Amino acid sequence: MAPSLEAPEPVEDVLANPLKQKPQLVAPEPEHCPGPESQQAGTADSCAGCPNQAICASAPKGPDPDLPLITARLAGVKHKILVLSGKGGVGKSTLTSQLAQALATNPDTTVGVMDTDICGPSIPKMLGVEAETIHVSSSGWSPVWAADNLAVMSIQFMLPNRDDAIIWRGPKKNGLIKQFLKDVEWGELDFLLVDTPPGTSDEHLSVNTFLKESRIEGAVVVTTPQEVSLLDVRKEIDFCRKAGIRILGLVENMSLFVCPKCTHATEIFQATTGGGRALADEMGIPFLGAVPLDPRLGMACDFGESFFDSFPDSPACVALKGVVRGLAGQMGLDPDEVVPVG
Amino acid sequence: MSLSKVKHIVLVLSGKGGVGKSSVTTQLALSLSLAGHSVGVLDVDLTGPSIPRMFGIEEAKVTQAPGGWLPITVHEADASAGIGSLRVMSLGFLLPRRGDAVVWRGPKKTAMVRQFLSDVFWDELDYLLIDTPPGTSDEHISLAETLLQKARPDQLAGAVVVTTPQAVATADVRKELNFCTKTGIRVLGVIENMSGFVCPNCSECTNIFMSGGGEVMAKDFNVRFLGRIPIDPQFLVLIETGRSPRYPEGTSVNGQDISSAADAHTDSNETRDSALLVQKYKSCSLAPIFSAISATVVADAAAAT
């Protein structure tokens, strides 16, 4: 058998209790495996001859017994919003953290942020809580509070060293995402923002499966203006359609760059095919706004400061506020109540 | 094993998405080819393949031969001009429609990566560049496992790690460097991409994503720093529309004047013809930087064997 490079439980306490429905396999899943959790496990054509066949066949089938637990745990969360993009580095985490901070400017609103990017968690750094750790109590894991009304959960809080690599394959990532939903004491939240890694794979499928019953309000899709990025984002929109996730809107990030010296606006990432707005029209989804590139926004994220507090008058900040208001409108909420003016 | 005729394999990695892995792969491939090497590019980003778009060959379809796939040719070798051949393989070529989502869980991705490594008929190649998705998960584990098992030790030259300067990006890329250490993949060096942007109007250089973060990280991990690459909108235009890079009078990079002469370009060859890409790239401001980086990679790969 091939030597496995998967790290042997780097965060032991994280996955102390193995997933109930996942059978213990004696060999790696073969190429055409229907999935050990699937209905055909152990009985599909490709299972013939697989050393796992008997194990898979006898494993419990049917809906995941943890789903009702997740639904119960998240009963106090009013709106669950996913932040997605097929492309990496377009600003999913930046947008998530800024959305969270914008929503949290209303002291009566409680916001939660869940970072499902297991291999590259950025949310803790952007919200300035990188050094925190989570606390475990009898009622569950307590999230980290970045502000009085802003709760955060990320794998970064569980790493012994900041730079540790999480070398995990899909099933293990799914297990952790499930624990984030099942075991974290979110309490009463008005909004739960779910930041995702780029792509359309395990993390996205799992979040969708686990949250289906407790209802996802919808997804915000982020892109940058150039076609290389739109190409991947188109795939993500296709995924949302296939998975039945409502798209609340598309945000175009890094649209224009205004030179701080001569105020000349450059399209660094040229929208040769019309950018986010054209894609939104083509796909028939709402366009929530274009956020310009602002070096100060990047810096605010690096230092974990609130961009809204530091530079309330910058064009990027005004654009982000517009996005939040548009988003509130899409969810049928009063924009003035969600983000109070002034 | 289809890799038997490949001399050196170079991985392009980054823990962070959108830092320019695919553009770095593209430019490395172009400059290696300009230096006369025969180059192959394998795109293992399954859910977001960008390489076909980068080379302007989105419409291409892979030919199935008995026992494997034939890669797509971007351009053939041209001995008189000293240019080596360039071939590409990506999942993008296998999709029926370009907007189709590939929603795959881990085991299927693993199988695809293995198939890409074993069933593509690469001809004699000096360099095979492997472009990866962000992260340290299924694709990377499978890639590392398969390569460490099947490739000869002298074949796997190592990994070029790409980052952008800001702390949010280097935080993730540090994880990728630890991944390389854990899996025993040699790091050829770190490239800091998107380091500074020169305003085309007033030539003021702004560090949009700060500057120097990649160099500090390379020092921390004791790996070579390969260089800093500024943002050049002209390169993006070249990729997106096929227009040759043009620079206003007086533009200079590292003291070398690269502004285009007014009569140098006519609009006759301004199509997205992939065969001409390598010629047009020569006039891009980033070409000299990448030519130096690829020379370092070549020297390093030669030393490793």
XYZ file of C-alpha atoms in Angstrom:
647
model
C 0.000 0.000 0.000
C 1.145 3.511 -0.754
C 2.631 5.391 2.160
C 0.211 8.052 3.232
C 1.349 11.607 3.616
C -1.637 12.652 5.626
C -0.566 14.101 8.910
C -1.418 11.710 11.753
C -3.955 13.773 13.685
C -2.152 17.077 14.133
C -5.021 18.473 16.173
C -5.970 15.413 18.179
C -8.480 17.079 20.417
C -10.325 18.529 17.429
C -11.494 15.233 16.136
C -11.446 13.331 19.392
C -14.773 11.732 18.658
C -14.786 10.137 15.227
C -17.712 10.738 12.942
C -20.484 8.364 13.719
C -21.675 7.589 10.237
C -18.242 7.209 8.682
C -17.216 3.563 8.678
C -13.642 2.694 9.575
C -12.135 1.553 6.298
C -9.349 -1.000 6.081
C -8.075 0.336 2.735
C -8.202 3.680 0.932
C -11.331 4.405 -1.058
C -10.836 3.115 -4.618
C -11.184 5.257 -7.726
C -14.821 4.589 -8.500
C -15.964 4.441 -4.898
C -19.583 5.564 -4.561
C -18.568 6.999 -1.161
C -18.686 5.057 2.110
C -21.596 7.207 3.310
C -23.692 6.812 0.177
C -26.781 4.654 -0.263
C -24.988 2.269 -2.624
C -22.018 1.799 -0.305
C -20.931 -1.814 -0.422
C -23.506 -2.769 -3.017
C -22.461 -0.808 -6.110
C -20.777 -2.537 -9.036
C -17.449 -0.946 -8.261
C -17.564 -2.303 -4.700
C -17.017 -5.880 -5.886
C -13.655 -7.008 -4.670
C -13.008 -3.919 -2.552
C -11.591 -4.829 0.846
C -13.988 -2.324 2.408
C -17.104 -3.873 0.894
C -18.399 -5.648 3.990
C -17.661 -2.652 6.211
C -19.454 -0.238 3.914
C -22.408 -2.534 3.389
C -23.026 -2.875 7.113
C -22.544 0.801 7.938
C -25.684 2.735 8.898
C -27.412 4.276 5.902
C -29.946 6.977 5.418
C -29.866 10.572 6.462
C -27.070 11.656 8.724
C -28.216 11.256 12.359
C -26.375 14.490 13.191
C -28.501 16.633 10.895
C -31.273 17.195 13.458
C -28.604 18.098 16.033
C -27.172 20.725 13.683
C -30.623 22.080 12.974
C -31.335 22.307 16.693
C -28.012 23.971 17.397
C -28.580 26.591 14.730
C -32.221 27.214 15.578
C -31.314 30.597 17.057
C -29.609 31.807 13.890
C -31.901 33.968 11.782
C -29.982 34.350 8.523
C -27.291 32.030 7.218
C -25.293 33.456 4.345
C -22.520 31.757 2.365
C -19.704 33.732 0.776
C -18.508 31.867 -2.309
C -16.222 32.194 -5.266
C -14.774 29.665 -7.646
C -11.587 31.684 -7.777
C -9.061 32.137 -4.999
C -7.772 35.466 -3.735
C -10.651 37.529 -5.066
C -11.543 38.756 -1.593
C -13.971 36.240 -0.111
C -12.465 36.536 3.341
C -12.018 40.286 3.044
C -15.626 40.685 2.047
C -16.781 38.301 4.777
C -14.857 40.144 7.464
C -15.971 43.548 6.217
C -19.590 42.420 5.899
C -19.422 41.112 9.431
C -17.994 44.360 10.703
C -20.517 46.404 8.769
C -23.390 44.348 10.162
C -21.910 44.565 13.642
C -21.907 48.367 13.516
C -25.496 48.046 14.638
C -25.153 47.264 18.354
C -28.456 45.382 18.379
C -27.293 42.893 15.759
C -25.255 39.829 16.675
C -23.105 38.388 13.918
C -21.249 35.081 13.651
C -18.495 34.245 11.184
C -17.568 30.661 10.414
C -14.381 30.064 8.438
C -14.602 26.789 6.508
C -11.318 27.349 4.701
C -9.401 24.610 6.480
C -6.145 24.818 4.538
C -5.880 28.607 4.435
C -7.875 30.271 7.190
C -7.681 34.071 6.903
C -10.632 35.278 8.947
C -8.902 35.322 12.384
C -6.119 37.530 11.083
C -8.512 39.907 9.368
C -10.626 40.308 12.472
C -7.596 40.694 14.719
C -8.148 37.579 16.829
C -5.362 35.405 15.455
C -3.814 34.583 18.803
C -7.041 33.478 20.510
C -7.990 29.916 21.370
C -11.415 28.390 21.784
C -12.840 27.203 25.072
C -14.612 23.927 25.470
C -17.385 23.582 28.010
C -20.000 20.958 28.718
C -22.465 22.674 26.435
C -20.078 22.896 23.489
C -17.263 24.958 22.037
C -17.406 28.690 22.674
C -16.559 30.801 19.648
C -14.027 33.620 19.880
C -15.603 37.056 20.253
C -13.883 39.663 18.094
C -16.272 42.322 19.376
C -19.221 42.366 21.754
C -21.539 41.242 18.990
C -19.165 39.465 16.597
C -18.385 35.759 17.132
C -15.739 33.929 15.098
C -14.895 30.271 14.576
C -11.932 29.029 12.559
C -9.498 26.120 12.546
C -6.721 28.628 13.112
C -7.737 28.798 16.793
C -6.921 25.107 17.197
C -3.430 25.088 15.753
C -0.557 24.760 18.198
C 1.647 26.834 15.866
C 0.452 29.615 13.627
C 2.199 28.300 10.496
C 1.204 24.634 10.825
C -0.053 23.118 7.592
C -3.319 21.198 7.712
C -2.654 18.325 5.348
C -6.090 16.777 5.284
C -8.072 14.972 2.679
C -11.769 15.612 2.134
C -13.496 13.407 4.730
C -11.503 14.882 7.582
C -12.319 18.420 6.497
C -15.982 17.483 6.350
C -15.782 16.150 9.893
C -14.425 19.407 11.200
C -17.021 21.502 9.369
C -19.704 19.351 10.897
C -18.264 19.930 14.343
C -18.213 23.669 13.728
C -21.936 23.495 13.073
C -22.881 20.864 15.629
C -20.678 21.602 18.614
C -20.140 25.359 18.530
C -22.404 27.319 20.824
C -23.460 30.043 18.443
C -26.414 31.067 20.569
C -28.810 33.716 19.267
C -27.400 35.192 16.078
C -28.958 37.549 13.565
C -26.484 36.619 10.857
C -24.114 33.710 10.379
C -21.636 34.371 7.573
C -19.887 31.283 6.225
C -16.573 31.963 4.499
C -15.519 29.191 2.097
C -12.343 28.109 0.328
C -12.122 28.522 -3.458
C -13.545 25.801 -5.651
C -16.514 23.483 -5.721
C -15.541 20.518 -3.653
C -15.825 18.820 -0.276
C -16.226 21.906 1.901
C -18.964 23.352 -0.274
C -20.863 20.109 -0.549
C -20.676 19.547 3.187
C -21.780 23.007 4.215
C -24.704 22.694 1.864
C -25.661 19.221 3.115
C -25.368 20.093 6.776
C -27.269 23.357 6.494
C -29.961 22.249 4.092
C -32.421 21.380 6.811
C -31.867 24.541 8.807
C -32.197 26.554 5.595
C -29.505 28.689 3.985
C -30.711 32.183 3.229
C -28.476 32.348 0.180
C -25.017 32.934 -1.159
C -23.003 36.021 -1.990
C -20.646 35.357 -4.895
C -17.410 37.369 -5.149
C -15.398 37.943 -8.293
C -12.730 40.196 -9.756
C -13.327 41.893 -13.129
C -11.060 39.894 -15.442
C -12.263 36.933 -17.487
C -9.792 34.465 -15.942
C -11.669 34.975 -12.701
C -15.167 35.163 -14.175
C -14.533 31.795 -15.789
C -14.180 30.093 -12.396
C -16.987 32.108 -10.849
C -19.328 30.962 -13.596
C -18.632 27.409 -12.435
C -19.484 28.405 -8.871
C -22.811 29.885 -9.973
C -23.479 26.659 -11.860
C -22.723 24.783 -8.631
C -25.182 26.934 -6.659
C -27.869 26.233 -9.216
C -27.191 22.496 -9.091
C -27.168 22.507 -5.292
C -30.283 24.651 -5.063
C -28.625 27.537 -3.227
C -30.217 30.910 -3.869
C -27.753 33.562 -5.042
C -28.323 36.799 -3.158
C -26.003 38.679 -5.453
C -22.636 39.127 -7.091
C -19.970 41.501 -5.789
C -17.127 42.685 -7.981
C -13.992 43.283 -5.948
C -10.751 45.052 -6.980
C -12.564 46.931 -9.753
C -10.600 50.125 -10.073
C -7.409 51.413 -8.599
C -7.119 55.102 -7.900
C -3.514 56.273 -7.813
C -2.981 58.027 -4.498
C -0.678 60.563 -6.148
C -2.477 61.662 -9.300
C -5.954 60.168 -8.630
C -5.826 58.543 -12.054
C -8.140 55.520 -12.054
C -6.677 52.372 -13.624
C -8.418 49.108 -14.331
C -5.666 46.835 -13.094
C -7.706 43.727 -13.734
C -9.321 44.792 -16.981
C -12.907 43.784 -17.508
C -12.437 42.810 -21.132
C -15.670 40.846 -21.125
C -17.765 43.313 -19.157
C -16.732 42.300 -15.635
C -19.051 41.326 -12.807
C -21.992 43.381 -13.995
C -22.107 41.631 -17.364
C -21.823 38.234 -15.678
C -24.663 39.091 -13.296
C -26.847 40.131 -16.250
C -25.914 37.018 -18.189
C -26.738 34.741 -15.256
C -29.790 36.695 -14.168
C -28.575 37.387 -10.634
C -28.540 40.707 -8.753
C -25.373 42.787 -8.956
C -24.611 44.169 -5.503
C -21.820 46.564 -6.381
C -18.205 47.088 -7.337
C -15.625 47.625 -4.602
C -12.475 49.510 -5.703
C -8.969 48.419 -4.776
C -7.737 50.331 -1.773
C -4.317 49.574 -0.292
C -5.658 50.752 3.064
C -8.298 48.026 3.025
C -5.580 45.411 2.563
C -3.597 46.970 5.360
C -6.601 47.085 7.677
C -7.026 43.335 7.041
C -3.350 42.632 7.729
C -3.564 44.385 11.070
C -7.034 43.102 11.901
C -8.561 46.548 12.224
C -12.027 47.584 11.233
C -11.847 49.413 7.937
C -15.200 51.026 8.678
C -13.879 52.619 11.855
C -10.552 53.728 10.378
C -11.553 55.124 6.968
C -15.317 55.674 6.938
C -15.193 58.101 3.998
C -13.030 56.140 1.562
C -14.672 55.051 -1.708
C -14.113 51.375 -0.862
C -15.966 51.835 2.403
C -18.869 53.595 0.704
C -19.025 50.774 -1.873
C -18.969 48.099 0.836
C -21.813 49.829 2.663
C -23.764 49.806 -0.591
C -23.156 46.067 -0.872
C -24.456 45.465 2.656
C -27.540 47.543 1.994
C -28.185 45.716 -1.277
C -27.759 42.423 0.503
C -30.223 43.417 3.188
C -32.701 44.359 0.476
C -32.293 40.950 -1.162
C -33.067 39.245 2.132
C -36.194 41.313 2.546
C -34.830 43.383 5.426
C -34.901 47.121 5.857
C -31.429 48.410 4.831
C -31.707 51.343 7.246
C -32.236 48.992 10.155
C -29.400 46.644 9.197
C -26.824 49.416 8.725
C -27.962 52.559 10.484
C -26.998 55.665 8.545
C -24.546 57.980 10.275
C 4.736 5.907 -16.835
C 4.277 8.849 -19.123
C 6.725 10.953 -17.164
C 9.687 8.828 -18.180
C 10.744 11.210 -20.954
C 10.507 14.281 -18.742
C 13.818 15.585 -17.477
C 12.744 17.960 -14.704
C 9.450 18.409 -12.886
C 8.733 21.731 -11.206
C 5.660 22.296 -9.038
C 4.099 25.734 -8.690
C 2.478 25.948 -5.269
C 0.786 28.445 -2.996
C -1.395 28.085 0.057
C -3.341 31.148 -0.992
C -5.631 31.483 -3.978
C -5.437 34.187 -6.605
C -1.821 35.109 -5.925
C -0.868 34.292 -9.482
C 0.102 30.609 -9.556
C -1.304 30.226 -13.030
C 0.212 33.467 -14.339
C 3.571 32.531 -12.844
C 3.303 29.057 -14.389
C 2.413 30.608 -17.737
C 5.278 33.075 -17.649
C 7.782 30.491 -16.450
C 6.690 28.253 -19.306
C 7.011 31.063 -21.843
C 10.430 32.164 -20.665
C 11.754 28.595 -20.439
C 10.500 28.074 -23.949
C 12.137 31.313 -25.100
C 15.375 29.992 -23.628
C 15.106 27.011 -25.951
C 13.784 24.345 -23.578
C 10.871 22.107 -24.449
C 8.188 22.700 -21.851
C 5.009 20.984 -20.726
C 2.384 22.488 -18.439
C 0.054 20.282 -16.413
C -2.878 22.029 -14.731
C -4.163 20.029 -11.766
C -6.545 22.729 -10.569
C -9.617 20.613 -11.198
C -12.387 22.884 -9.976
C -10.939 26.093 -11.407
C -8.623 25.448 -14.357
C -7.157 28.743 -15.631
C -4.301 27.530 -17.799
C -6.365 27.073 -21.009
C -7.511 30.679 -20.751
C -3.980 31.879 -20.032
C -2.628 30.383 -23.242
C -5.692 31.348 -25.264
C -6.574 27.760 -26.118
C -9.951 27.401 -24.411
C -11.557 25.914 -27.478
C -8.994 23.141 -27.806
C -10.034 19.558 -27.166
C -7.796 16.746 -26.054
C -7.104 13.905 -28.457
C -7.533 10.438 -27.068
C -4.844 8.019 -28.173
C -4.682 4.338 -27.264
C -3.736 4.288 -23.601
C -3.785 7.989 -22.903
C -4.310 11.606 -23.827
C -2.265 13.759 -26.157
C -1.497 17.194 -24.724
C -2.446 20.383 -26.583
C 0.356 22.082 -28.466
C 0.634 25.840 -27.904
C 3.551 26.190 -30.271
C 6.074 23.872 -31.864
C 9.792 24.173 -31.414
C 11.485 26.677 -33.681
C 15.158 25.852 -33.756
C 16.104 28.860 -35.879
C 14.613 31.262 -33.321
C 15.888 29.204 -30.403
C 12.395 28.573 -29.061
C 11.403 25.268 -27.522
C 8.032 23.590 -27.894
C 5.210 24.205 -25.416
C 2.464 21.697 -24.650
C -0.388 21.906 -22.169
C -2.793 19.556 -20.395
C -5.724 20.670 -18.247
C -9.093 19.438 -17.070
C -10.538 22.448 -18.872
C -9.998 20.633 -22.164
C -12.141 17.716 -21.043
C -15.245 19.708 -20.089
C -18.136 19.803 -22.529
C -18.924 23.468 -21.740
C -16.578 26.040 -20.247
C -19.035 27.152 -17.554
C -19.626 23.628 -16.245
C -18.895 23.135 -12.564
C -16.774 20.186 -11.577
C -18.241 19.197 -8.230
C -16.010 16.411 -7.047
C -15.143 15.083 -3.649
C -11.654 14.010 -2.690
C -11.359 10.423 -3.983
C -12.426 11.414 -7.475
C -9.967 14.305 -7.535
C -7.217 11.955 -6.385
C -8.031 9.536 -9.196
C -7.951 12.347 -11.746
C -4.599 13.655 -10.527
C -3.123 10.148 -10.765
C -4.523 9.766 -14.242
C -3.070 13.101 -15.313
C 0.333 11.986 -14.107
C 0.236 8.565 -15.713
C -1.907 8.830 -18.841
C -0.706 11.944 -20.655
C 1.697 11.290 -23.500
C 4.357 13.897 -22.949
C 7.045 13.759 -25.559
C 10.646 14.499 -24.693
C 10.352 17.397 -22.262
C 13.053 19.408 -20.583
C 10.619 20.837 -18.049
C 7.171 19.850 -16.846
C 5.551 22.625 -14.825
C 2.650 21.547 -12.631
C 0.138 24.263 -11.726
C -1.821 23.473 -8.557
C -4.997 24.669 -6.839
C -4.628 26.632 -3.578
C -4.370 24.722 -0.325
C -2.779 21.610 1.108
C -5.446 19.037 0.505
C -6.462 16.162 -1.748
C -4.798 17.305 -4.972
C -1.568 18.176 -3.217
C -1.372 15.004 -1.164
C -2.049 12.880 -4.245
C 0.424 14.824 -6.319
C 3.165 14.549 -3.716
C 2.461 10.868 -3.081
C 2.433 9.936 -6.735
C 5.483 11.975 -7.640
C 7.577 10.811 -4.699
C 6.674 7.237 -5.525
C 6.855 7.169 -9.277
C 9.144 9.933 -10.419
C 12.866 9.356 -10.255
C 14.478 11.432 -7.530
C 16.486 13.329 -10.119
C 13.303 14.210 -11.989
C 11.524 16.101 -9.250
C 13.437 19.357 -9.207
C 11.244 20.950 -6.551
C 8.599 23.568 -5.992
C 8.332 27.248 -6.786
C 6.160 28.864 -4.115
C 4.166 31.946 -5.088
C 2.881 34.555 -2.659
C 1.699 38.138 -2.607
C 3.294 40.548 -0.135
C 0.458 41.127 2.330
C 0.402 39.311 5.663
C -2.955 37.667 4.996
C -1.413 35.860 2.028
C 1.945 34.970 3.552
C 0.136 33.496 6.572
C -1.348 30.850 4.254
C 1.783 30.415 2.181
C 3.799 29.686 5.328
C 1.528 26.656 5.736
C 2.394 25.596 2.204
C 6.119 25.807 2.977
C 5.525 23.599 6.000
C 3.655 21.204 3.735
C 6.738 21.004 1.510
C 8.941 20.321 4.509
C 6.626 17.593 5.800
C 6.310 15.867 2.446
C 9.974 16.236 1.558
C 9.502 18.407 -1.517
C 12.445 20.696 -2.099
C 11.582 24.390 -2.348
C 13.368 25.993 -5.290
C 12.379 29.427 -4.122
C 9.712 31.981 -3.333
C 8.294 34.456 -5.852
C 6.610 37.604 -4.565
C 3.921 38.475 -7.069
C 1.826 41.657 -7.304
C 4.557 43.572 -5.567
C 3.852 47.174 -6.440
C 1.893 48.775 -9.219
C 3.267 51.552 -11.405
C 0.575 54.080 -12.286
C 0.497 54.344 -16.084
C -0.356 58.025 -15.765
C 2.253 59.390 -13.369
C 4.667 56.455 -12.927
C 4.152 56.585 -9.161
C 4.694 53.090 -7.723
C 2.043 52.093 -5.198
C 2.382 48.977 -3.114
C -1.265 47.968 -3.291
C -0.676 44.752 -1.411
C 2.332 46.175 0.479
C 5.809 44.950 -0.419
C 8.575 42.770 0.945
C 6.398 40.173 2.719
C 7.581 37.364 0.465
C 11.222 38.156 1.008
C 10.820 38.185 4.787
C 9.009 34.851 4.637
C 11.743 33.325 2.457
C 14.314 34.464 4.991
C 12.297 33.022 7.889
C 12.117 29.634 6.207
C 15.648 29.806 4.907
C 14.696 29.318 1.274
C 15.813 31.255 -1.765
C 13.960 34.414 -2.748
C 13.551 34.328 -6.517
C 12.300 37.826 -7.060
C 9.621 40.424 -6.871
C 7.133 40.819 -9.694
C 5.164 44.042 -10.081
C 1.611 44.189 -11.371
C 1.658 44.876 -15.087
C -1.799 45.531 -16.543
C -0.261 45.097 -20.002
C 0.436 41.437 -19.253
C -3.204 40.961 -18.274
C -4.247 42.670 -21.514
C -1.960 40.356 -23.445
C -3.576 37.321 -21.823
C -7.128 38.581 -22.093
C -7.143 40.112 -25.560
C -3.913 39.071 -27.228
C -2.746 42.661 -27.694
C 1.018 43.100 -27.544
C 2.179 44.981 -24.470
C 2.653 48.676 -25.130
C 4.260 51.085 -22.753
C 4.213 54.873 -22.786
C 7.391 56.711 -23.641
C 9.933 56.690 -20.854
C 8.796 53.535 -19.078
C 11.779 51.693 -17.731
C 12.217 48.538 -15.736
C 15.455 48.074 -13.800
C 16.998 50.939 -15.716
C 16.185 49.447 -19.106
C 13.960 51.484 -21.381
C 11.098 49.314 -22.595
C 8.758 51.927 -24.040
C 7.473 50.785 -27.408
C 8.456 52.586 -30.543
C 5.380 54.060 -32.167
C 5.753 52.053 -35.359
C 6.705 48.777 -33.706
C 3.229 47.322 -33.617
C 0.572 47.212 -36.201
C -2.818 45.747 -35.522
C -2.389 42.932 -38.036
C -1.172 40.322 -35.568
C -3.328 41.408 -32.634
C -5.443 38.276 -32.444
C -5.550 35.734 -29.657
C -3.534 33.291 -31.741
C -1.818 31.129 -29.150
C 1.155 30.389 -31.391
C 2.169 34.046 -31.325
C 1.868 34.434 -27.562
C 5.495 33.605 -26.932
C 6.628 36.252 -29.432
C 4.409 38.919 -27.955
C 5.471 38.053 -24.433
C 9.029 39.067 -25.312
C 7.975 42.703 -25.308
C 6.277 42.476 -21.898
C 7.995 44.298 -19.023
C 7.844 41.124 -16.952
C 9.753 39.018 -19.484
C 13.259 40.027 -18.306
C 12.308 39.331 -14.668
C 11.027 35.887 -15.528
C 13.948 35.178 -17.749
C 16.201 35.696 -14.720
C 13.961 33.563 -12.506
C 13.823 30.723 -15.008
C 17.604 30.844 -15.379
C 17.878 30.335 -11.607
C 15.404 27.466 -11.741
C 17.299 25.872 -14.630
C 20.611 26.136 -12.820
C 19.098 24.739 -9.651
C 17.403 21.854 -11.442
C 20.628 20.991 -13.229
C 22.525 21.033 -9.934
C 19.984 18.688 -8.380
C 20.542 15.935 -10.928
